[in-house]
Amino acid sequence: FLKRHAKTIWACDFVSRKILTKFGVTDCFVLFFIHLETRKVHLGGVTTCPNRDWLAQQARSVCIFFNEQETKPEYLLHDRDGKFNEHFCEILSSERIEPKKLPAYSPNCNAFAERWVQSFSNECLNHFVIFGEGHMRHLAQSYVDFYNGKRPHQAKGNLPLGTPEDFQPQAIGKINCQEFLGGLLRHYHREAA
């Protein structure tokens, strides 16, 4: 089912981390959406207070984003997190996107989203002390940009997402390194001959 319908399925989830603010340590939440076919990620939002109104705004914003895509999603997978409330689902349904609540205690049902959480944590968040919501937003957006455009993916032949299938890497030329997040993340490519 997933392989046949991956073009029209997105999944979403939250990543949470403790951050330092002027008021002390607090939880910060990153909402993201991942397309099952292309594995491209869209950053929904970052907040320390994911309440009903904030989540409703994120649902409206992602519907606008979905309407700009080549293929509009039919389904949005999400876990049973209480933050994905009825109002969130109603907004999606009004745009003809069917929210699918996954079974409890079954992270394998949302494997693409769970794997992205692991990559984001291991490759980015675990290397920083995060100072505030703005810092988290910067880290999340920088990692999403790197993930979508530069990071090699094993399932895609160790090429970045969106690389044409007939791509042939250059055999000669100077190798350049492009750094992200202060050199934590790197992308290597050859100069055009």
XYZ file of C-alpha atoms in Angstrom:
193
model
C 0.000 0.000 0.000
C 2.681 2.497 1.010
C 4.791 1.956 -2.116
C 1.788 2.330 -4.417
C 0.426 5.388 -2.631
C 3.634 7.025 -1.364
C 3.224 9.928 -3.796
C 0.080 11.074 -1.971
C 1.086 10.311 1.623
C 2.832 12.617 4.069
C 3.582 11.923 7.715
C 4.119 14.304 10.609
C 5.518 14.181 14.103
C 7.142 16.260 16.814
C 10.751 16.356 17.970
C 11.164 17.669 21.502
C 14.262 18.927 23.287
C 15.081 20.770 26.475
C 16.289 24.308 25.747
C 17.760 27.068 27.895
C 15.784 30.296 28.113
C 16.050 33.376 30.319
C 13.374 31.735 32.494
C 15.275 28.452 32.863
C 15.075 25.094 31.130
C 11.910 24.343 29.155
C 10.686 21.903 26.525
C 10.731 22.990 22.891
C 8.809 21.210 20.138
C 9.594 21.011 16.407
C 6.702 19.996 14.132
C 7.749 18.530 10.792
C 6.126 16.869 7.782
C 7.830 14.260 5.579
C 6.763 13.092 2.111
C 6.930 9.304 1.948
C 7.889 9.068 -1.741
C 10.624 11.703 -1.963
C 11.521 11.761 1.766
C 11.676 15.553 1.602
C 10.930 17.294 4.876
C 8.896 20.448 5.457
C 9.392 22.299 8.739
C 6.015 23.068 10.278
C 6.990 25.187 13.235
C 8.907 25.493 16.493
C 7.321 26.393 19.826
C 7.537 25.939 23.569
C 3.739 25.885 23.801
C 2.107 23.590 21.202
C -1.470 24.447 22.156
C -4.687 24.096 20.134
C -4.430 27.518 18.446
C -0.768 27.080 17.488
C -1.431 23.642 16.011
C -4.474 24.960 14.108
C -2.268 27.656 12.560
C 0.321 25.032 11.584
C -2.440 22.939 9.966
C -3.624 25.944 7.927
C -0.039 26.787 6.919
C 0.797 23.248 5.838
C -2.423 23.086 3.794
C -1.217 26.150 1.869
C 2.149 24.418 1.373
C 0.429 21.200 0.227
C -1.689 23.130 -2.303
C 1.535 24.430 -3.888
C 2.905 20.906 -4.413
C 2.790 19.092 -7.746
C 0.729 16.277 -6.209
C -1.589 17.181 -3.348
C -1.535 14.678 -0.485
C -4.532 12.496 0.207
C -3.370 11.220 3.605
C -1.405 12.593 6.546
C -0.113 9.989 8.996
C 0.377 10.964 12.623
C 0.799 9.178 15.926
C -1.570 9.327 18.883
C 0.124 12.344 20.465
C -2.573 14.398 22.180
C -1.273 17.527 20.447
C -2.818 16.269 17.177
C -6.284 17.257 18.332
C -9.672 17.142 16.625
C -9.385 20.746 15.395
C -6.076 19.950 13.642
C -7.748 16.998 11.893
C -10.826 19.060 10.924
C -8.673 21.668 9.185
C -6.887 18.966 7.185
C -10.176 17.249 6.322
C -11.627 20.543 5.061
C -8.810 20.542 2.476
C -9.583 16.927 1.497
C -6.515 15.567 3.283
C -7.459 12.566 5.389
C -5.603 12.454 8.716
C -4.724 8.880 9.679
C -4.123 8.258 13.369
C -1.683 5.373 13.725
C -2.045 2.536 16.257
C -0.654 3.073 19.738
C 2.895 1.927 20.518
C 3.728 1.234 16.866
C 6.572 3.509 15.744
C 7.219 1.251 12.734
C 3.948 2.496 11.240
C 5.526 5.944 11.004
C 9.036 4.714 10.212
C 10.046 7.534 7.842
C 9.177 10.190 10.411
C 10.836 8.266 13.244
C 13.996 7.832 11.164
C 14.097 11.561 10.441
C 13.813 12.264 14.179
C 16.796 9.968 14.761
C 18.858 11.616 11.996
C 18.011 15.135 13.193
C 18.893 14.211 16.778
C 22.121 12.319 16.035
C 23.473 14.580 13.288
C 22.418 17.950 14.709
C 20.669 18.385 18.059
C 22.973 16.158 20.123
C 25.881 18.488 19.264
C 24.375 21.732 20.604
C 23.281 23.390 23.809
C 20.177 25.161 22.538
C 19.620 28.725 23.743
C 16.002 29.606 23.125
C 13.298 29.007 20.589
C 14.997 31.114 17.896
C 18.166 29.027 18.152
C 16.110 25.820 17.820
C 14.303 27.276 14.797
C 17.653 28.107 13.165
C 19.035 24.606 13.829
C 15.868 22.917 12.559
C 15.637 24.988 9.358
C 19.368 24.625 8.638
C 19.169 20.863 9.092
C 16.036 20.579 6.912
C 17.792 22.554 4.148
C 20.854 20.293 4.415
C 18.740 17.121 4.582
C 16.616 18.034 1.551
C 19.420 19.316 -0.651
C 22.863 18.048 0.330
C 22.757 15.035 2.663
C 23.491 11.662 0.999
C 20.734 9.051 1.450
C 21.495 5.321 1.349
C 18.114 4.480 -0.163
C 18.854 6.937 -2.988
C 22.280 5.482 -3.887
C 24.110 7.819 -1.463
C 22.971 10.836 -3.468
C 21.078 13.872 -2.147
C 17.282 13.925 -2.449
C 16.062 15.202 -5.792
C 19.141 14.041 -7.711
C 18.067 12.904 -11.209
C 18.097 9.123 -11.671
C 20.409 9.389 -14.685
C 22.964 11.463 -12.727
C 26.591 10.529 -13.434
C 29.116 12.013 -10.989
C 32.174 13.675 -12.476
C 35.309 11.554 -12.314
C 37.756 14.458 -12.403
C 37.881 17.932 -10.934
C 38.757 19.641 -7.696
C 36.728 18.464 -4.687
C 35.068 21.267 -2.725
C 33.590 21.105 0.760
C 30.471 23.053 1.688
C 29.941 23.394 5.459
C 26.716 23.860 7.399
C 26.147 24.716 11.075
C 29.729 25.737 11.733
C 31.247 22.724 9.989
C 29.177 20.104 11.816
C 27.515 19.058 8.550
C 29.483 18.834 5.313
C 28.739 18.284 1.649
C 31.496 17.388 -0.819
C 31.198 17.942 -4.565
C 33.451 18.252 -7.587
C 33.908 21.489 -9.492
C 32.655 21.427 -13.046
C 35.482 20.662 -15.438
